[in-house]
Coordinates of C-alpha atoms in Angstrom, one line a residue:
M1 CA 0.0 0.0 0.0
N2 CA 1.3 3.4 -0.9
T3 CA 2.1 5.7 2.1
L4 CA 0.6 9.2 2.4
N5 CA 2.8 11.9 1.0
P6 CA 1.8 15.2 2.8
E7 CA 3.6 17.3 0.1
D8 CA 1.3 15.9 -2.6
S9 CA -1.9 16.5 -0.6
L10 CA -1.2 20.0 0.8
H11 CA -2.4 21.9 -2.4
S12 CA -5.6 19.9 -2.5
L13 CA -6.3 20.6 1.2
R14 CA -5.8 24.4 0.6
I15 CA -8.5 24.4 -2.1
F16 CA -10.9 22.1 -0.1
Y17 CA -10.7 24.3 3.1
L18 CA -10.5 27.6 1.2
N19 CA -13.5 29.1 3.1
E20 CA -12.4 27.7 6.5
P21 CA -9.1 29.4 7.1
E22 CA -8.8 28.5 10.8
R23 CA -9.4 24.9 10.2
L24 CA -7.0 25.0 7.2
V25 CA -4.2 26.5 9.4
G26 CA -4.7 23.7 12.0
I27 CA -4.5 21.0 9.3
I28 CA -1.5 22.5 7.6
N29 CA 0.3 22.6 11.0
L30 CA -0.6 19.0 11.5
F31 CA 0.8 18.1 8.1
N32 CA 4.0 20.0 8.7
S33 CA 4.6 18.1 12.0
Y34 CA 3.8 14.9 10.2
R35 CA 6.3 15.7 7.5
N36 CA 9.1 16.4 9.9
M37 CA 8.7 13.3 12.2
D38 CA 9.7 9.7 11.8
Y39 CA 6.1 8.7 11.0
P40 CA 5.2 5.0 10.5
D41 CA 6.3 3.5 7.2
R42 CA 8.6 6.5 6.5
W43 CA 11.4 4.2 5.5
N44 CA 9.2 1.5 4.0
E45 CA 10.6 1.7 0.5
V46 CA 14.2 1.5 1.7
E47 CA 13.4 -1.4 4.1
K48 CA 11.8 -3.4 1.3
I49 CA 15.2 -3.4 -0.5
L50 CA 17.0 -4.6 2.6
E51 CA 14.6 -7.3 3.8
R52 CA 14.8 -9.5 0.7
T53 CA 17.6 -10.7 -1.5
G54 CA 17.9 -10.3 -5.3
P55 CA 20.0 -11.3 -8.4
F56 CA 22.4 -8.4 -7.9
A57 CA 22.9 -8.8 -4.2
S58 CA 26.4 -9.3 -2.9
E59 CA 27.4 -12.7 -1.5
E60 CA 27.8 -11.1 1.9
F61 CA 24.3 -9.7 2.0
S62 CA 22.2 -11.0 4.8
P63 CA 18.7 -9.5 4.4
G64 CA 16.7 -8.4 7.5
P65 CA 15.8 -5.5 9.7
Q66 CA 19.3 -5.4 11.2
V67 CA 20.7 -4.1 7.9
F68 CA 18.7 -0.9 8.0
D69 CA 19.4 -0.6 11.7
F70 CA 23.1 -0.4 10.8
V71 CA 22.4 2.3 8.2
R72 CA 20.2 4.2 10.5
N73 CA 22.0 4.0 13.8
V74 CA 25.5 2.7 13.4
C75 CA 27.1 3.7 10.0
N76 CA 29.1 6.9 10.2
V77 CA 29.6 8.6 6.8
L78 CA 31.9 11.5 6.1
V79 CA 31.0 13.9 3.2
V80 CA 34.0 15.9 2.1
G81 CA 32.8 19.1 0.4
A82 CA 29.5 21.0 0.8
G83 CA 29.4 22.6 -2.7
G84 CA 27.5 21.5 -5.8
L85 CA 28.0 17.8 -5.2
G86 CA 28.1 18.0 -1.4
C87 CA 24.6 19.6 -1.2
E88 CA 23.1 16.8 -3.3
L89 CA 25.0 14.1 -1.4
L90 CA 23.8 15.3 2.0
K91 CA 20.2 15.4 0.8
N92 CA 20.4 12.0 -0.8
L93 CA 22.1 10.3 2.2
A94 CA 19.7 11.8 4.7
L95 CA 16.7 10.7 2.7
M96 CA 18.1 7.2 2.3
G97 CA 18.1 6.8 6.1
F98 CA 21.7 7.6 7.0
K99 CA 21.5 9.4 10.3
N100 CA 25.1 9.9 11.4
I101 CA 26.8 12.2 8.9
D102 CA 29.7 14.6 9.2
V103 CA 30.6 17.2 6.5
I104 CA 33.8 19.1 6.0
D105 CA 34.1 22.3 4.0
M106 CA 36.5 25.2 4.3
D107 CA 34.5 27.6 2.1
T108 CA 31.9 30.2 2.7
I109 CA 28.8 30.8 0.6
E110 CA 29.1 33.1 -2.4
V111 CA 26.3 34.6 -4.5
S112 CA 27.6 32.5 -7.5
N113 CA 26.8 29.3 -5.6
L114 CA 23.1 29.9 -5.3
N115 CA 22.1 28.8 -8.7
R116 CA 23.0 25.1 -8.0
Q117 CA 23.8 24.6 -4.3
F118 CA 20.2 24.4 -3.3
L119 CA 20.7 24.2 0.5
F120 CA 21.7 27.9 0.5
R121 CA 19.8 31.1 0.3
A122 CA 20.7 34.7 -0.4
S123 CA 20.6 35.4 3.4
D124 CA 23.4 32.8 3.8
V125 CA 26.0 34.5 1.7
G126 CA 29.2 34.8 3.7
K127 CA 28.4 32.0 6.1
P128 CA 30.3 28.6 6.2
K129 CA 28.9 26.1 3.7
A130 CA 29.2 23.1 6.1
E131 CA 27.3 24.8 8.9
V132 CA 24.4 26.1 6.8
A133 CA 24.1 22.8 4.9
A134 CA 24.1 20.8 8.1
A135 CA 21.5 23.0 9.9
L136 CA 19.1 22.8 7.0
I137 CA 19.4 19.0 6.6
N138 CA 18.9 18.5 10.3
K139 CA 15.8 20.8 10.3
R140 CA 14.2 19.2 7.2
V141 CA 15.0 15.5 8.0
E142 CA 13.9 14.7 11.5
G143 CA 16.4 12.5 13.4
C144 CA 19.3 13.2 11.1
N145 CA 22.4 14.3 12.8
V146 CA 24.7 16.1 10.4
V147 CA 27.8 17.4 12.2
P148 CA 29.5 20.3 10.3
H149 CA 33.3 21.1 10.3
F150 CA 34.3 24.5 8.9
N151 CA 37.8 23.3 8.4
K152 CA 40.4 22.2 5.9
I153 CA 40.7 18.4 5.5
Q154 CA 44.3 18.9 6.6
D155 CA 43.2 20.1 10.0
F156 CA 42.3 16.6 11.1
D157 CA 44.6 13.6 11.9
E158 CA 44.1 9.9 11.5
S159 CA 42.1 9.5 14.7
F160 CA 39.3 11.7 13.1
Y161 CA 39.1 9.8 9.8
K162 CA 39.3 6.4 11.5
K163 CA 35.9 6.8 13.1
F164 CA 34.1 6.7 9.7
H165 CA 32.8 3.6 7.9
I166 CA 32.7 5.3 4.5
I167 CA 34.0 8.5 3.1
V168 CA 32.4 10.2 0.1
C169 CA 34.0 13.2 -1.7
G170 CA 32.5 16.0 -3.7
L171 CA 35.7 18.0 -4.3
D172 CA 36.8 20.4 -7.0
S173 CA 40.5 20.1 -6.2
I174 CA 43.0 17.4 -7.3
V175 CA 45.3 18.4 -4.5
A176 CA 42.5 17.7 -1.9
R177 CA 41.6 14.4 -3.5
R178 CA 45.2 13.3 -3.4
W179 CA 45.6 14.4 0.2
I180 CA 42.5 12.5 1.5
N181 CA 43.6 9.5 -0.7
G182 CA 47.0 9.5 1.0
M183 CA 45.4 9.7 4.4
L184 CA 43.3 6.6 3.7
V185 CA 46.2 4.7 2.2
G186 CA 48.1 5.1 5.4
I187 CA 45.0 4.2 7.6
N188 CA 44.1 1.2 5.4
F189 CA 47.7 -0.2 5.4
E190 CA 47.7 0.0 9.2
E191 CA 44.2 -1.6 9.4
S192 CA 45.0 -4.4 7.0
E193 CA 48.1 -5.4 9.0
Q194 CA 45.9 -5.5 12.1
D195 CA 43.1 -7.3 10.3
G196 CA 40.9 -4.3 10.9
S197 CA 38.1 -2.8 8.8
L198 CA 39.2 -0.9 5.8
I199 CA 37.6 2.5 4.9
P200 CA 36.4 2.8 1.3
M201 CA 36.2 6.1 -0.5
I202 CA 33.7 7.2 -3.1
D203 CA 34.9 10.1 -5.2
G204 CA 32.6 12.1 -7.5
G205 CA 33.6 14.8 -9.9
T206 CA 31.9 17.0 -12.5
E207 CA 32.9 19.5 -15.2
G208 CA 30.1 21.0 -17.2
F209 CA 28.0 18.2 -18.7
K210 CA 30.6 15.5 -17.9
G211 CA 31.2 13.6 -14.7
N212 CA 32.7 10.5 -13.1
V213 CA 32.3 8.3 -10.0
R214 CA 35.0 6.1 -8.5
M215 CA 34.8 3.5 -5.8
M216 CA 38.1 2.9 -4.1
V217 CA 39.6 1.1 -1.2
P218 CA 42.9 2.9 -1.1
A219 CA 45.9 0.6 -0.6
V220 CA 43.8 -2.3 -2.0
T221 CA 42.3 -1.2 -5.2
A222 CA 43.4 1.5 -7.7
C223 CA 43.7 4.8 -5.8
I224 CA 43.7 8.4 -7.0
D225 CA 47.4 8.5 -7.6
C226 CA 47.3 5.1 -9.5
T227 CA 45.5 7.0 -12.3
L228 CA 47.0 10.5 -11.7
D229 CA 47.9 10.7 -15.4
L230 CA 44.2 10.8 -16.2
Y231 CA 44.0 14.3 -14.7
P232 CA 45.3 16.9 -17.2
P233 CA 47.7 19.5 -15.7
Q234 CA 46.0 22.9 -15.1
V235 CA 45.9 25.0 -18.2
T236 CA 48.4 27.8 -18.1
F237 CA 49.4 30.4 -20.7
P238 CA 53.0 31.1 -21.6
L239 CA 54.0 34.6 -20.4
C240 CA 55.4 35.5 -23.8
T241 CA 52.1 34.6 -25.5
I242 CA 49.9 36.8 -23.2
A243 CA 52.4 39.7 -23.4
Q244 CA 53.3 39.7 -27.0
T245 CA 51.0 37.5 -29.2
P246 CA 47.6 37.1 -27.6
R247 CA 45.1 35.1 -29.6
L248 CA 42.3 34.2 -27.2
P249 CA 40.1 36.3 -24.9
E250 CA 41.7 34.4 -21.9
H251 CA 45.1 35.8 -23.0
C252 CA 43.8 39.3 -22.7
I253 CA 42.3 38.7 -19.2
E254 CA 45.5 36.9 -18.0
Y255 CA 47.6 39.9 -19.3
V256 CA 45.7 42.3 -17.1
K257 CA 45.7 39.8 -14.1
V258 CA 49.3 38.8 -14.3
L259 CA 51.1 41.9 -15.7
L260 CA 48.9 45.0 -15.5
W261 CA 47.4 44.6 -12.0
P262 CA 50.7 44.1 -10.1
K263 CA 52.1 47.2 -12.0
E264 CA 49.2 49.5 -11.4
R265 CA 47.8 48.2 -8.1
P266 CA 50.8 46.5 -6.4
D267 CA 49.5 46.9 -2.8
T268 CA 46.1 45.2 -3.4
A269 CA 45.5 41.4 -3.8
I270 CA 43.0 40.4 -6.5
D271 CA 39.7 39.3 -5.0
G272 CA 37.6 37.4 -7.6
D273 CA 34.5 38.1 -5.5
D274 CA 35.0 41.8 -5.4
P275 CA 32.9 43.4 -8.3
D276 CA 35.2 46.4 -8.4
H277 CA 38.3 44.2 -9.0
V278 CA 36.5 42.1 -11.6
R279 CA 35.2 45.2 -13.4
W280 CA 38.6 46.8 -13.4
I281 CA 40.2 43.7 -15.0
F282 CA 37.3 43.3 -17.4
D283 CA 37.5 46.8 -18.7
R284 CA 41.2 46.7 -19.4
A285 CA 40.9 43.2 -20.9
C286 CA 38.3 44.6 -23.3
E287 CA 40.7 47.4 -24.2
R288 CA 43.5 44.9 -25.0
A289 CA 41.1 42.6 -26.9
A290 CA 40.0 45.6 -29.0
E291 CA 43.7 46.4 -29.7
Y292 CA 44.3 42.9 -31.1
N293 CA 40.8 42.5 -32.6
I294 CA 40.0 39.5 -30.3
P295 CA 36.3 38.9 -29.6
G296 CA 34.8 37.0 -26.7
V297 CA 35.9 38.9 -23.5
T298 CA 32.9 38.9 -21.2
Y299 CA 32.4 39.8 -17.5
R300 CA 31.6 36.1 -16.7
L301 CA 34.6 34.8 -18.5
T302 CA 36.8 37.4 -16.7
Q303 CA 35.5 36.2 -13.3
G304 CA 36.1 32.6 -14.4
V305 CA 39.7 33.2 -15.4
I306 CA 40.4 35.1 -12.2
K307 CA 39.0 32.4 -9.9
N308 CA 39.9 29.4 -12.1
I309 CA 36.2 28.5 -12.1
I310 CA 35.3 25.0 -13.4
P311 CA 32.0 25.2 -15.2
A312 CA 29.2 23.6 -13.1
V313 CA 25.8 22.3 -14.2
A314 CA 23.2 21.5 -11.6
S315 CA 21.8 18.5 -13.5
T316 CA 25.2 16.9 -13.8
N317 CA 25.9 17.4 -10.1
A318 CA 22.5 15.7 -9.3
V319 CA 23.3 12.6 -11.5
I320 CA 26.8 12.2 -10.1
A321 CA 25.8 12.7 -6.5
A322 CA 23.0 10.2 -6.9
A323 CA 25.4 7.6 -8.3
C324 CA 27.8 8.3 -5.3
A325 CA 25.0 8.0 -2.8
I326 CA 23.9 4.7 -4.3
E327 CA 27.5 3.4 -4.0
V328 CA 27.5 4.5 -0.3
F329 CA 24.3 2.5 0.2
K330 CA 25.7 -0.6 -1.5
L331 CA 28.8 -0.5 0.6
A332 CA 26.9 0.0 3.8
T333 CA 24.4 -2.7 3.2
S334 CA 26.0 -5.2 0.7
A335 CA 22.5 -5.3 -0.9
Y336 CA 24.1 -4.9 -4.3
V337 CA 27.6 -5.4 -5.8
P338 CA 29.4 -2.1 -5.7
L339 CA 30.9 -0.4 -8.7
N340 CA 34.1 -1.9 -10.1
N341 CA 35.3 0.7 -10.1
Y342 CA 35.1 3.8 -12.4
M343 CA 32.1 5.2 -14.1
V344 CA 32.1 8.1 -16.6
F345 CA 29.0 10.1 -17.5
N346 CA 28.6 12.4 -20.5
D347 CA 25.4 14.2 -21.7
V348 CA 26.9 16.7 -24.1
D349 CA 25.4 14.9 -27.1
G350 CA 22.7 12.6 -25.7
I351 CA 23.4 10.5 -22.6
Y352 CA 26.4 8.2 -22.4
T353 CA 27.8 6.2 -19.5
Y354 CA 30.6 3.7 -19.4
T355 CA 32.1 1.6 -16.6
F356 CA 35.6 0.2 -16.5
E357 CA 38.0 -1.1 -13.9
A358 CA 41.0 1.2 -13.2
E359 CA 43.9 -1.0 -12.4
K360 CA 46.2 -0.7 -9.4
K361 CA 49.6 0.6 -10.3
E362 CA 52.4 -1.4 -8.9
D363 CA 54.7 1.6 -8.5
C364 CA 52.0 4.1 -7.5
L365 CA 53.4 7.1 -5.8
A366 CA 50.9 6.9 -2.9
C367 CA 50.0 3.2 -2.3
S368 CA 53.0 1.1 -3.5
Q369 CA 55.1 1.9 -0.3
K370 CA 58.2 1.9 -2.5
A371 CA 61.1 4.2 -2.9
H372 CA 60.5 5.8 -6.3
P373 CA 63.6 6.0 -8.6
L374 CA 64.5 9.2 -10.3
T375 CA 67.4 9.5 -12.8
F376 CA 69.4 12.7 -13.1
S377 CA 73.0 13.6 -13.9
E378 CA 75.3 14.8 -11.1
T379 CA 75.5 18.1 -13.0
D380 CA 71.8 18.8 -12.9
K381 CA 70.7 21.5 -10.5
L382 CA 68.3 21.0 -7.6
Q383 CA 65.9 23.3 -9.5
D384 CA 65.7 20.7 -12.2
V385 CA 64.6 18.1 -9.7
V386 CA 62.0 20.4 -8.2
N387 CA 60.7 21.3 -11.7
F388 CA 60.5 17.6 -12.6
L389 CA 58.4 16.8 -9.5
M390 CA 56.0 19.6 -10.3
E391 CA 55.7 19.1 -14.1
N392 CA 55.8 15.4 -14.6
A393 CA 52.3 13.9 -15.1
N394 CA 53.0 11.0 -12.6
F395 CA 53.8 13.4 -9.8
Q396 CA 52.1 16.8 -10.3
M397 CA 53.4 18.2 -7.0
K398 CA 52.6 21.8 -6.0
S399 CA 55.4 23.0 -3.7
P400 CA 57.7 20.1 -2.9
G401 CA 60.1 20.3 0.0
L402 CA 63.2 18.1 -0.2
T403 CA 65.4 16.8 2.6
A404 CA 68.3 14.2 2.6
S405 CA 70.7 12.6 4.9
I406 CA 74.2 13.8 3.9
D407 CA 77.3 12.7 5.7
G408 CA 75.2 11.4 8.5
K409 CA 73.3 14.6 9.0
N410 CA 69.7 15.5 7.9
K411 CA 69.8 18.5 5.6
T412 CA 67.0 20.5 4.2
L413 CA 67.7 21.0 0.6
Y414 CA 64.8 23.2 -0.2
M415 CA 61.4 24.1 1.4
Q416 CA 59.0 26.5 -0.1
S417 CA 56.2 26.4 2.4
I418 CA 57.9 28.2 5.2
T419 CA 59.2 31.7 4.2
S420 CA 62.3 31.8 6.5
I421 CA 63.5 28.3 5.4
E422 CA 62.7 29.1 1.7
E423 CA 64.9 32.2 1.9
A424 CA 67.7 30.2 3.6
T425 CA 67.6 27.3 1.1
R426 CA 66.9 29.2 -2.1
P427 CA 70.6 29.3 -3.1
N428 CA 70.6 25.5 -3.2
L429 CA 68.3 25.6 -6.3
K430 CA 71.2 26.9 -8.4
K431 CA 73.7 24.3 -7.1
T432 CA 74.3 21.0 -8.9
L433 CA 73.4 17.7 -7.1
K434 CA 77.2 17.0 -6.9
E435 CA 77.8 20.3 -5.2
L436 CA 75.1 19.5 -2.6
G437 CA 76.8 16.2 -1.7
I438 CA 74.2 14.0 -3.4
V439 CA 75.6 10.7 -4.5
D440 CA 74.3 7.8 -6.6
G441 CA 71.6 5.8 -4.8
Q442 CA 70.9 8.8 -2.4
E443 CA 67.4 8.8 -0.9
I444 CA 65.6 12.1 -0.6
V445 CA 62.5 12.7 1.3
V446 CA 59.8 14.9 -0.3
A447 CA 56.9 16.6 1.4
D448 CA 54.1 18.2 -0.5
S449 CA 50.6 19.5 0.0
T450 CA 49.3 16.7 -2.2
T451 CA 49.9 14.1 0.5
P452 CA 49.8 13.9 4.3
S453 CA 52.9 11.8 4.5
S454 CA 56.4 12.2 3.1
L455 CA 57.5 10.3 0.0
I456 CA 60.9 8.7 -0.5
F457 CA 62.8 8.9 -3.8
K458 CA 66.0 7.2 -4.8
L459 CA 68.3 9.1 -7.1
N460 CA 70.1 7.3 -9.8
L461 CA 72.9 9.7 -10.8
T462 CA 74.9 9.5 -14.0
S463 CA 77.9 11.4 -15.0
K464 CA 76.0 12.6 -18.0
M465 CA 72.4 12.3 -18.9
E466 CA 71.7 9.9 -21.7
S467 CA 70.4 11.5 -24.8

């Protein structure tokens, strides 16, 4: 028997009791309280799935009321990101019965978020996304306990992440994806050695009308870094092009952003959310575009270039978040076999989906637990090593810091993240590896923002690089 849906009946009630306003108010209040409580049969449809087996059920699935009890009262889920995907994920998980949810997001709400991040209103602009999203879900889904964390993911250690059964990510940053992946790799290696429970991660991503979903058990299946070469490096424009031979509207905007702004407004940092800043850059980009007869400079494009905005479409977010939530449900209940392990979605021309298995990389930077070989000549400079770690598709580091044990003493070769140390070690960048005391077979330890743990590289030095 179908259960009563108060939302579907409310409009009919308003018409029926149009001439009895006092009675109508009382009934509407009753319906609102009914909507917000755990009324009988509220989870009836979900329970039906979990109380019987089926042809797609996992071998471990044991149907019965205890499965939904685990979902409802035991399973702890962490949602990383409360943006376009995160809002959809929180809504989906809450309405599927998950009660114990944490959400992390370091951002505050901007006006540009409101067209697709539906948990936010204009009055919320400037407030933390995690806190606003959690408050609304807790208010609308009675019994749900979403705990917000207005933090960076790097603010928490292993003890925080270990308390979750499943982690699902809705991030717009490769660096953040790699960091959380590295954290789970370390935890899962430790748990596997102790025969403990491994923590799976679901990762969703969108760009325009395209998206993907991944199901990973880092350290066991293919992780983020196993397929790092699938992520293209961030698009950058050569300085000589934007300064001398611009061809695209983006070149004109970058010229103003990179060259003109520091020259004319050196004491002011660019704020992509400040209309005055965006308008200043837009106006001068239009002037440069007119000089070179380049069409296409718009205010929106200007803001996108300034903030490196990835185009977002609400419908794509909804599809990918739904797929992610289904994978969380599968993993929590074993009611269906989970994704194995990568799904792509594209609705640019029609709708297309494809699933394939990303393979674990034996020498993966994050999960192989090996010292990674690097080959240089002894006459190469330390700057060459730093550039290689940043530009190579297999590493894509952001600001690597390098240390090594030389003559029995630990020596910081270069560290960019701390200003005083960067200034002290900057001269090393111009020195050759031989001048720094690096020998063949030397191990160097590299720390970077893309991983919570340091990585070990083994240098193979030649007297002259092979051509």
